[in-house]
Coordinates of C-alpha atoms in Angstrom, one line a residue:
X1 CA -17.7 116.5 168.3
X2 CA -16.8 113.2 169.9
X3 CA -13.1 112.1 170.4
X4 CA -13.1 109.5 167.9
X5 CA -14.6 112.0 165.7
X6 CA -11.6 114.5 165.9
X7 CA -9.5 111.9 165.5
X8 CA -10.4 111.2 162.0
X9 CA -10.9 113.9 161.1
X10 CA -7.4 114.7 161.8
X11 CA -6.1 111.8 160.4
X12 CA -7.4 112.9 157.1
X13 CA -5.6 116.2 157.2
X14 CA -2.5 114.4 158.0
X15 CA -3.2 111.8 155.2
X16 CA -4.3 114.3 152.7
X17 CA -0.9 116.7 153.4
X18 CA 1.0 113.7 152.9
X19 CA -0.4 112.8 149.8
X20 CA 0.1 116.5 148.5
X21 CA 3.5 116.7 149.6
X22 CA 4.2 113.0 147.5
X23 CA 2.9 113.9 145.1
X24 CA 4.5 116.8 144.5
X25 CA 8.1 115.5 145.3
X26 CA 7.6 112.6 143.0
X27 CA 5.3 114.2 139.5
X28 CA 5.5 117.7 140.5
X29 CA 8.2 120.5 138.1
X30 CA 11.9 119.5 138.8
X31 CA 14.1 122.3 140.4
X32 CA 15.9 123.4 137.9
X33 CA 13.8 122.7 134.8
X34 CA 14.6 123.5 131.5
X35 CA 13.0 125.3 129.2
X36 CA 11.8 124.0 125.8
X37 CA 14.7 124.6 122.9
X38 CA 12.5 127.3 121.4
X39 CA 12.3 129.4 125.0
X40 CA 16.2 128.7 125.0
X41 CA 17.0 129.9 121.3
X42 CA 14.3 133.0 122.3
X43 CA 16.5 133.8 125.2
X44 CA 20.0 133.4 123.7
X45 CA 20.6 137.0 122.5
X46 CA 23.8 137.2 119.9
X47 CA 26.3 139.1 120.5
X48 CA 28.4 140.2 117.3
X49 CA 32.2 140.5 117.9
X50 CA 32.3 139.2 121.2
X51 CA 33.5 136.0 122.2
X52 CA 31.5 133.0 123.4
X53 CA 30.7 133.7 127.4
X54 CA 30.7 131.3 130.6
X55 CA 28.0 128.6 130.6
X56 CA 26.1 129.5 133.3
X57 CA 26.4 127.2 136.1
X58 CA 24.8 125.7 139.3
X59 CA 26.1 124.3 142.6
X60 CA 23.5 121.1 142.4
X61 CA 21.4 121.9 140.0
X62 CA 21.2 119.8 136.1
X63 CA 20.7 121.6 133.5
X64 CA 21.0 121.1 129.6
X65 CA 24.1 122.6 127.8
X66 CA 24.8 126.8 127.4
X67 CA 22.6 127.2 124.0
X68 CA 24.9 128.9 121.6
X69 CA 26.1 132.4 120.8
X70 CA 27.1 134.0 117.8
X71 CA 30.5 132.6 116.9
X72 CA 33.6 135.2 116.2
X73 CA 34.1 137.1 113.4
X74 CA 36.8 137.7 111.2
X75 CA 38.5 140.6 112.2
X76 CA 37.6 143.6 110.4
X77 CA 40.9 146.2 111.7
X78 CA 43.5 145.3 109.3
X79 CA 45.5 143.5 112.1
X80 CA 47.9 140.4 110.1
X81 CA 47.1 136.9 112.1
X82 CA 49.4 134.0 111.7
X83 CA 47.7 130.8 109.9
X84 CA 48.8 127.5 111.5
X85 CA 47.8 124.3 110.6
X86 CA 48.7 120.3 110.0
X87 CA 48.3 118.7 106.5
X88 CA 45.0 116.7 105.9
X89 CA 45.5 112.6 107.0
X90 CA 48.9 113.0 109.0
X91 CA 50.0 109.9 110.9
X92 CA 49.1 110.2 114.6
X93 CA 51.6 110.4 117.5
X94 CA 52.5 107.6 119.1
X95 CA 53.9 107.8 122.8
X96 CA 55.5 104.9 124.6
X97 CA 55.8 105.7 128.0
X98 CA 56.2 103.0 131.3
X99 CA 54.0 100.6 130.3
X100 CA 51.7 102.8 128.5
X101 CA 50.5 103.6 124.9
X102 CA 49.3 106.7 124.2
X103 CA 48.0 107.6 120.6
X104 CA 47.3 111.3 119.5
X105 CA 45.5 112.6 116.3
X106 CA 46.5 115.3 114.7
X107 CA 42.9 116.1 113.9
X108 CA 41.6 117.9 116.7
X109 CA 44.5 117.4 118.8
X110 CA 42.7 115.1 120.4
X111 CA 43.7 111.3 122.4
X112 CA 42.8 108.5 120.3
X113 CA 43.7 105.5 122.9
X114 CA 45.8 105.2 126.2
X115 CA 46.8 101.5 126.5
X116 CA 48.1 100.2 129.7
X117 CA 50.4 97.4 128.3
X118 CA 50.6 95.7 131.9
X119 CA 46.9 95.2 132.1
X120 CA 45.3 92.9 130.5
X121 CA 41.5 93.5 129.1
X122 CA 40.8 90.1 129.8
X123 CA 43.1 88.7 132.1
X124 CA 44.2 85.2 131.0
X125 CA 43.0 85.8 127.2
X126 CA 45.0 84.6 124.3
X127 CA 44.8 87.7 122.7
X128 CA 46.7 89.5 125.3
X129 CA 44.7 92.8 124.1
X130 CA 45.7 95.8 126.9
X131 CA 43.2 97.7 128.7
X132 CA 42.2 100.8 126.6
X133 CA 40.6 104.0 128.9
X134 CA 39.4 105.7 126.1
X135 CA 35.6 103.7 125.5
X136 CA 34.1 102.9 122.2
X137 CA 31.0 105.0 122.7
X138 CA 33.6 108.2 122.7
X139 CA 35.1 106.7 119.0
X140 CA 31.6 106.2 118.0
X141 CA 30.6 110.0 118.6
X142 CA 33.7 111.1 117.2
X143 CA 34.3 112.7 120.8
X144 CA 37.3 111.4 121.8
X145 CA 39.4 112.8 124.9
X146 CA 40.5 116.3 124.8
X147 CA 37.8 117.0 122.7
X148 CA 37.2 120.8 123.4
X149 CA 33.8 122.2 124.0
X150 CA 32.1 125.5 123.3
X151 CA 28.7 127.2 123.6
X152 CA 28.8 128.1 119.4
X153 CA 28.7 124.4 117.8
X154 CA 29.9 125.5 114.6
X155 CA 33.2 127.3 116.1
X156 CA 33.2 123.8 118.4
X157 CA 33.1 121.7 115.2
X158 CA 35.9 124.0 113.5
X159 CA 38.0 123.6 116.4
X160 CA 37.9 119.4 116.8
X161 CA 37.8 118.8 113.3
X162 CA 40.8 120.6 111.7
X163 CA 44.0 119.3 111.6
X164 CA 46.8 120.8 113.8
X165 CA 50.4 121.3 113.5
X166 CA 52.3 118.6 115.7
X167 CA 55.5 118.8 117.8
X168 CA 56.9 115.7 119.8
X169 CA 60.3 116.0 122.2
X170 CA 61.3 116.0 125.6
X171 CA 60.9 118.6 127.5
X172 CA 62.6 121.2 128.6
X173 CA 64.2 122.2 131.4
X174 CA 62.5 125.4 132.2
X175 CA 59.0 123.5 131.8
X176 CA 60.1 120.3 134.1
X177 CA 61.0 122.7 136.8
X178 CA 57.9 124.8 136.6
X179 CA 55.5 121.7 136.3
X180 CA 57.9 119.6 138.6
X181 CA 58.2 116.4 136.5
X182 CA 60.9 114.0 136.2
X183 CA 63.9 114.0 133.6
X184 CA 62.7 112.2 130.5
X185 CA 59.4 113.7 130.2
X186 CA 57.4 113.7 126.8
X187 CA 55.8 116.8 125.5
X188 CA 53.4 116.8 122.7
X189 CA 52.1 120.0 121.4
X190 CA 49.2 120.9 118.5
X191 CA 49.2 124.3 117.9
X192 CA 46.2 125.4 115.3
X193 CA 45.4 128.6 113.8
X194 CA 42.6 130.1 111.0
X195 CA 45.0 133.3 110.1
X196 CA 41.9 135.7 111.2
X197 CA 42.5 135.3 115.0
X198 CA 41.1 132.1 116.6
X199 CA 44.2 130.3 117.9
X200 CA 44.3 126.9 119.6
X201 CA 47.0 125.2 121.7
X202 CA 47.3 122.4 123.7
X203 CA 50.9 121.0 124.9
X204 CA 50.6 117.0 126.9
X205 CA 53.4 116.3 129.2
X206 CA 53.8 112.7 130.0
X207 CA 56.3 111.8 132.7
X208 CA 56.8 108.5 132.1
X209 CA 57.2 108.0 136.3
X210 CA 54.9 104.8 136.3
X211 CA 52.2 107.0 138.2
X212 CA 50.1 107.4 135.0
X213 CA 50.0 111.5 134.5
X214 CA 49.2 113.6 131.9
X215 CA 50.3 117.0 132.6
X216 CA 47.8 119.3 129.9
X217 CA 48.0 122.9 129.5
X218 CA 45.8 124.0 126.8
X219 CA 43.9 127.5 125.5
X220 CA 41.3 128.6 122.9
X221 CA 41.8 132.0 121.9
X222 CA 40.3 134.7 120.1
X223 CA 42.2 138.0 118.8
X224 CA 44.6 137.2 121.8
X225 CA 41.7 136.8 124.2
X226 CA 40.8 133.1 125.9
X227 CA 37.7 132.1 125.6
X228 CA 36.1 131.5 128.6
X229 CA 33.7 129.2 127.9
X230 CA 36.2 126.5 126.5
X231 CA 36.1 123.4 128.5
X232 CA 38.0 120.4 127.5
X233 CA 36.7 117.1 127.8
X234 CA 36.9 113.4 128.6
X235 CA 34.0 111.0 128.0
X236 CA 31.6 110.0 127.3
X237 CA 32.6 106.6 129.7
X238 CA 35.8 105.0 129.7
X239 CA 36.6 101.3 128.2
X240 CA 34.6 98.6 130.9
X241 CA 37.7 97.1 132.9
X242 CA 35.9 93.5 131.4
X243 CA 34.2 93.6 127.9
X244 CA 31.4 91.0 129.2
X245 CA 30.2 93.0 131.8
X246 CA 28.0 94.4 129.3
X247 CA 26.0 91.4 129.6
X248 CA 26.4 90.5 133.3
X249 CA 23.2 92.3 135.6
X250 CA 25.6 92.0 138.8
X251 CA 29.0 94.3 137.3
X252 CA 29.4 97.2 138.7
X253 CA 28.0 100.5 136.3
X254 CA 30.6 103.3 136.1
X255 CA 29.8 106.2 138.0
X256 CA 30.7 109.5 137.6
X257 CA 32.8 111.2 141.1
X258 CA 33.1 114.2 141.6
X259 CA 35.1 115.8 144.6
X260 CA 33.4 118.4 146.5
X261 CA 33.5 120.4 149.6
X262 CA 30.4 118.4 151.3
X263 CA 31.9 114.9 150.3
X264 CA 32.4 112.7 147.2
X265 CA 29.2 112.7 145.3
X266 CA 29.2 109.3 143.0
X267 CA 26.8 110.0 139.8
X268 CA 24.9 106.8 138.7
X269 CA 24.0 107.0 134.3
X270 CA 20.8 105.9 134.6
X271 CA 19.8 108.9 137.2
X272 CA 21.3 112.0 135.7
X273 CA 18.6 113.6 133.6
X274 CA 20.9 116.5 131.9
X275 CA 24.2 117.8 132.9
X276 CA 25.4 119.6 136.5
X277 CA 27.9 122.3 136.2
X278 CA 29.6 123.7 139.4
X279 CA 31.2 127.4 139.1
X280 CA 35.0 128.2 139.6
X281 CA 34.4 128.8 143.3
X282 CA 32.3 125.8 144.1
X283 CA 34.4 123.2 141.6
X284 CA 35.4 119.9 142.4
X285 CA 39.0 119.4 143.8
X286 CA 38.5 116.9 140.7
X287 CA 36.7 115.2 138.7
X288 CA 36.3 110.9 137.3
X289 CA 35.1 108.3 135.4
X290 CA 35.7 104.7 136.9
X291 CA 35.3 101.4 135.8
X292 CA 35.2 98.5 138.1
X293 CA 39.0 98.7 138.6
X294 CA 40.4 101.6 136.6
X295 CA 39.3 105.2 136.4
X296 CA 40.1 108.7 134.6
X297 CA 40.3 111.4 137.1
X298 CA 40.6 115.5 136.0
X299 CA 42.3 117.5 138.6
X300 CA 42.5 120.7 137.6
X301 CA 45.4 123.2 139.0
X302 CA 43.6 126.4 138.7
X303 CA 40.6 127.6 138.8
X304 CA 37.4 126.6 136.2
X305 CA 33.9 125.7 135.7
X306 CA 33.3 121.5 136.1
X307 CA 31.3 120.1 134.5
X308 CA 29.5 116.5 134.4
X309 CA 27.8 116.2 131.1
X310 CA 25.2 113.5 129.8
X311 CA 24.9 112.4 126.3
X312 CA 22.1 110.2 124.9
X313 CA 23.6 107.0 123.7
X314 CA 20.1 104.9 122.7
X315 CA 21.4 104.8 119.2
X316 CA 24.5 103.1 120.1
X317 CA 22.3 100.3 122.2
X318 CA 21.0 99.8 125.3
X319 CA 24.2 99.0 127.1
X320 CA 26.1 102.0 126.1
X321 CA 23.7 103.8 128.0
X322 CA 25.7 102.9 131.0
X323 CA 28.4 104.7 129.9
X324 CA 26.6 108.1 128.7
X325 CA 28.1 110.8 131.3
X326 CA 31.5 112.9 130.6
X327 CA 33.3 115.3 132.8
X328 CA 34.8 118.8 131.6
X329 CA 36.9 121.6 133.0
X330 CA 37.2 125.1 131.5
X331 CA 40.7 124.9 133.8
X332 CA 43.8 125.8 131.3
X333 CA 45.7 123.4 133.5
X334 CA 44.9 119.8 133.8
X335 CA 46.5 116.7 135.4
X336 CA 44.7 113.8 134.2
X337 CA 45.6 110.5 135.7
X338 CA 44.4 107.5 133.7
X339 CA 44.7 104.0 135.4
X340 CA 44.6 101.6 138.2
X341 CA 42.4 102.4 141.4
X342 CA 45.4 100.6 143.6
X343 CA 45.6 101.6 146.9
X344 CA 49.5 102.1 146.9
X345 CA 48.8 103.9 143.7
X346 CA 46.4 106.3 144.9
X347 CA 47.7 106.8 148.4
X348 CA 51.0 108.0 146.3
X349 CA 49.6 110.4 143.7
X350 CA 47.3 111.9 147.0
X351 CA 50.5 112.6 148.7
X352 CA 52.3 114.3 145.1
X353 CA 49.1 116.3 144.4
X354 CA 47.5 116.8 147.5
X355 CA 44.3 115.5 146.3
X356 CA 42.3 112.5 147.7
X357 CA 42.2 110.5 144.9
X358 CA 42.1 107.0 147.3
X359 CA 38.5 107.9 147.4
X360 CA 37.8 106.8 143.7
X361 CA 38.0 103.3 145.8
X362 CA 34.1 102.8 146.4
X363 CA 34.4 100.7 150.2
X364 CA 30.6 100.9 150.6
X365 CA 27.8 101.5 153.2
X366 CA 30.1 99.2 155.6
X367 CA 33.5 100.6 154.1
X368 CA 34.1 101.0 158.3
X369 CA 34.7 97.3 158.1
X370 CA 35.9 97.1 154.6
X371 CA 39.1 99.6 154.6
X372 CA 40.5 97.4 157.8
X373 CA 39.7 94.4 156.2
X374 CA 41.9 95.6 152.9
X375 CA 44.7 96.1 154.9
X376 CA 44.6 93.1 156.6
X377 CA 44.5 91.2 153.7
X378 CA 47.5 92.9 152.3
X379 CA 49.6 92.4 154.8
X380 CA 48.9 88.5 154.8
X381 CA 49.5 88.5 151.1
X382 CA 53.1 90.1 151.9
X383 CA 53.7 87.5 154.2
X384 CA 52.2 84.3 152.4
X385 CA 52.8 85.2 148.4
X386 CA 49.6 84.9 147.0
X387 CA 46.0 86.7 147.6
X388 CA 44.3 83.1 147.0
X389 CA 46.3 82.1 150.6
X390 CA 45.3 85.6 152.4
X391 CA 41.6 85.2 151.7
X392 CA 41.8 81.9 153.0
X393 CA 43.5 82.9 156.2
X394 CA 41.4 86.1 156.8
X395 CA 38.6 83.9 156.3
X396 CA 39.5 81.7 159.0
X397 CA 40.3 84.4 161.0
X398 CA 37.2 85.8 161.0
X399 CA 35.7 82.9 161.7
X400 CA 37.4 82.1 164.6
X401 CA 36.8 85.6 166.1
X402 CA 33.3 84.6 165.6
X403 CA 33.7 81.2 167.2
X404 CA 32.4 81.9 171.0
X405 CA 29.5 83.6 170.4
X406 CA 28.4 81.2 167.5
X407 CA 29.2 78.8 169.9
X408 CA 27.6 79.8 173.3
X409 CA 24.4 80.7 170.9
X410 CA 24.4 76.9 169.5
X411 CA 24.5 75.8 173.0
X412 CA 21.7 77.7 174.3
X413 CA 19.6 77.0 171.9
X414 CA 20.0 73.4 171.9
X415 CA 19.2 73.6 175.6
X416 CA 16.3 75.3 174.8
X417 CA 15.5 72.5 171.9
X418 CA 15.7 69.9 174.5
X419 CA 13.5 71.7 176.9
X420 CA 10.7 72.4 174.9
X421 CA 11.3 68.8 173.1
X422 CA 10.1 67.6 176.9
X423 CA 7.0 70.2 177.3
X424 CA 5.3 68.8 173.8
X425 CA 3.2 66.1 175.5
X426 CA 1.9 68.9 177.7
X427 CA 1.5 71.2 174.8
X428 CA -0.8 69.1 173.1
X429 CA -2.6 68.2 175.9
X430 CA -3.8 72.3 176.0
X431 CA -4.5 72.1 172.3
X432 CA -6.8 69.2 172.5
X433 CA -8.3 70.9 175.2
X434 CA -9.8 73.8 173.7
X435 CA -9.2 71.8 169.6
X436 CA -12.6 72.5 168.6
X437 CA -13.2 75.9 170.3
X438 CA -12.6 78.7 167.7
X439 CA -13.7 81.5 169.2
X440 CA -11.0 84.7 169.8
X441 CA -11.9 84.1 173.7
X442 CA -10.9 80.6 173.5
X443 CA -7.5 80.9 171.9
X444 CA -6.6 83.5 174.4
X445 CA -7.5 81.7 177.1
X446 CA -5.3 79.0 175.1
X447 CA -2.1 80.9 174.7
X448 CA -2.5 82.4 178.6
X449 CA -2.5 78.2 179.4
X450 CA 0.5 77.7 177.7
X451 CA 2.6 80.9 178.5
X452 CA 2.0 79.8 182.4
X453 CA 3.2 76.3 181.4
X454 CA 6.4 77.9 179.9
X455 CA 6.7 80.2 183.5
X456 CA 6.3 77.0 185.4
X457 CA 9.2 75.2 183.8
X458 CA 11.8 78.0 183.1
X459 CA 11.4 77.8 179.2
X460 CA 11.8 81.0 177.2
X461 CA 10.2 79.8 173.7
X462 CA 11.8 83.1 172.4
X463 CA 15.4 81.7 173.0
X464 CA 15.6 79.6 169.8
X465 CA 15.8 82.6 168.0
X466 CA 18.9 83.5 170.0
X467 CA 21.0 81.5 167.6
X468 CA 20.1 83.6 164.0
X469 CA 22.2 86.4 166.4
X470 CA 25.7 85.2 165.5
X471 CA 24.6 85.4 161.7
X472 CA 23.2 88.7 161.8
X473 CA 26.3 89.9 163.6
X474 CA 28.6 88.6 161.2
X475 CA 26.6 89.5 157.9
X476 CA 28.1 93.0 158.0
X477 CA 31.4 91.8 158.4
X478 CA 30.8 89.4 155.4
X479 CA 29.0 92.0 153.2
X480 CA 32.2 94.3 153.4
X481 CA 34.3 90.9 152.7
X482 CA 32.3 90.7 149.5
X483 CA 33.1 94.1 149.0
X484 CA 36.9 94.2 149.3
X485 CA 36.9 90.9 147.0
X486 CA 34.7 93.2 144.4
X487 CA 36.8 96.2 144.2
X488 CA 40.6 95.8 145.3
X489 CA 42.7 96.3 141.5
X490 CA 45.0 94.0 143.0
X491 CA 43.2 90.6 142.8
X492 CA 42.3 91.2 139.1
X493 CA 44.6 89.0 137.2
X494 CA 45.7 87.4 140.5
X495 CA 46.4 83.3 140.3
X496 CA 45.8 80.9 142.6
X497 CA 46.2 77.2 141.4
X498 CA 44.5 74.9 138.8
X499 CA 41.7 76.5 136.8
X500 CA 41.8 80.1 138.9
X501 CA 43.2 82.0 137.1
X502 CA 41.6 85.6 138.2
X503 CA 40.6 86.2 141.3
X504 CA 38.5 88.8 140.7
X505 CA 36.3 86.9 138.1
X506 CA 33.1 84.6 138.6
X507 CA 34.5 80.7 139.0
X508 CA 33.3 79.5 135.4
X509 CA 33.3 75.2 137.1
X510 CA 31.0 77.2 139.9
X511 CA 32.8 74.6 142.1

């Protein structure tokens, strides 16, 4: 067998493995895979008189949701269990707290709508309507926040549709000690009870400190046992931080983040095919659901199953689908933290918590260059009053940093222009020399002719590209610019004269 021979032949091993492997990697089963919904009721055995067990779980793996055991029973010893409950259409609870408004049912216990009165929904609107975290596809499943989740559906129904007893004061010392909060914190509390031994309690703190806390400590219980498949819930989405980015192709899609020992992992909507559950020792430090400029991050304070959960939205339209993925915690103690992703914000609540929560901030592929550039363009707006002003001056900063090399490139290629400007009567005197010669032989023979010409006379023809170099150096520097402009909270409402009124929005003169 000839060289050439052996070469093909192993070049259609090679090409053959390769198709195998792609092939497998992008048709072949999915790690993970879920069974059909008859194999999962098949292998779901019921266990009377036992509570609900863990969802099982996976460290990167999606899977669909724990399929459902046999829900508790009443019990059948004798034993007397209290009966607690709210009366049927009682007003909500209304909290007012720093520049927030927080609404709670009574049914379910759950959060109806957190307001943050300083943020507009549409900056500049007459309406003056606030931001709102909690999104309309939540309302439209009836799932709204703190919505609690269990493996039985029926006992989950029970649980988020009943009414519960409700308790609003201040807290009290003992419990603003233990939690560390601030004087004047809220409490809430729904307490709910069915008298045969399934209990539910969950107590909100709300400091009221301006960093936008909830402090939640909740528990499902059954015959005095917790059940430890409870997870309570947030999602699916959070309200878009601008209504018409439903319609605009360029907004940025929510993500959900989730914190984890290898890095942040950022979850896109469109590419989660079920949902991805992490056990208590591989959890997330916590958990989030952002918007372009606001977020709802889960941090639980001890340890619990997370959970990032997907739920199909098509009948709610095609751009609800953006905003199908939730986030869970079977944690009895929760700080949630719904609001602004501002960088004095953040950097704050990482320091109270000892989280990282400055990471929600999404810098990019060039966040290197972008994180500098925020600062930088802080700092000016301290010094010249307005963000309008500090993009303008960073601008020119930049582009007088940029200013040599632009200019030394303009330079040499000009020369070069010039040069090859004088060479052109030469040049065509080659190709008219060999102009009705086609052969491969004669256009080599060409090109050798004219590359000698170009040695003789010191020309590189090359150089002329010399000057694209400057632009490709500075397109990273501009791309992260784009990005600080995209995501920094702090242009969004942000004037800067005539007709701009928000910074953070599209021009609508496109001047």
């Amino acid at each position: 067998m000839d060289r050439e021979t052996t070469f093909r032949t192993l070049a259609a091993v090679g090409l053959s493995i390769a198709v195998m492997i792609a092939w497998a990697y992008f048709f072949g089963p999915k790690p993970g895979a879920v069974p059909p919904p008859a194999e999962a009721q098949e292998s779901a055995a019921p266990a009377p008189m036992e509570p609900p067990t863990a969802p099982p779980t996976t460290s990167a793996a999606v899977a669909q949701r724990p399929a459902a055991e046999a829900a508790p029973t009443p019990d059948a010893s004798g034993d007397q269990w209290e009966k607690i409950e709210g009366t049927s259409g009682q007003a909500n609870v209304e909290v007012f707290t720093d520049g927030q408004q927080i609404v709670f049912s009574a049914r379910g216990g759950r959060l109806l709508s957190w307001r943050l009165l300083d943020y507009e929904q549409l900056p500049g609107a007459d309406d003056g309507r606030p931001v709102d975290l909690v999104s309309p596809q939540a309302r439209a499943l009836d799932h709204d926040p703190l919505y609690i989740e269990l493996a039985d559906e029926q006992l989950e129904a029970r649980i988020n549709q009943a009414w519960y007893q409700v308790s609003e004061a201040a807290a009290d010392g003992d419990e603003i000690s233990s939690l560390g909060l601030p004087e004047g914190t809220r409490r809430v509390r729904f307490r709910w009870a069915d008298g045969a031994g399934l209990e539910v309690e969950k107590t909100i703190f709300l400091p009221g400190d301006g960093a936008f806390l909830a402090w939640i400590e909740w528990d499902v219980r059954w015959q005095g046992r917790s059940l430890d498949d409870a997870a309570i819930c947030w999602g699916p989405g959070i309200s878009r931080s601008n209504p018409g980015d439903a319609k605009n192709r360029y907004a940025y899609r929510g993500r959900a983040i989730a914190a984890l020992s290898s890095g942040i992992e950022r979850y896109n909507p469109s590419k989660v095919d079920g949902d991805i559950s992490w056990p208590a020792a591989l959890a997330p430090r916590w958990m989030a659901l952002d918007a372009q400029h606001f977020a709802v991050a889960m941090i639980p304070r001890q340890p619990g199953v997370g959970m990032v959960r997907r739920f199909d939205l098509a009948s709610l339209g095609d751009s609800a689908e953006e905003q199908n993925l939730a986030i869970a915690t079977t944690a009895r103690e929760v700080v949630i933290f719904g609001g602004p992703k501002e960088n004095h914000l953040l950097k704050a609540l990482d320091q109270r918590l000892g989280v990282d929560l400055t990471s929600l901030v999404n810098w990019g592929f060039f966040g290197f260059l972008a994180r500098p550039l925020y600062f930088a363009l802080a700092w000016l707006e301290r010094g010249v009053g307005n963000w309008g002003l500090a993009i303008i001056v960073i601008t020119v900063v930049i582009k007088l940093i940029f200013f040599p090399l632009t200019q030394k490139s303009m330079v040499n290629m000009r020369r070069t222009q010039q040069r090859m400007a004088k060479l052109q009567p030469k040049v065509r005197k080659i190709k008219e020399k060999y102009r009705d010669k086609k052969d491969m032989e004669a256009r080599r023979k060409m090109n050798e002719e004219m590359m000698a010409l170009y040695s003789r006379e010191g020309v590189n023809p090359m150089a002329s590209l010399t000057g694209c170099m400057p632009m490709l150096l500075q397109l990273p520097v501009l791309y992260a610019m784009y990005t600080v402009l995209s995501v920094a909270t702090e242009l969004r409402g942000a004037p800067f004269f005539g007709w701009i009124h928000d910074l953070s929005a599209p021009d609508p003169y496109l001047v």
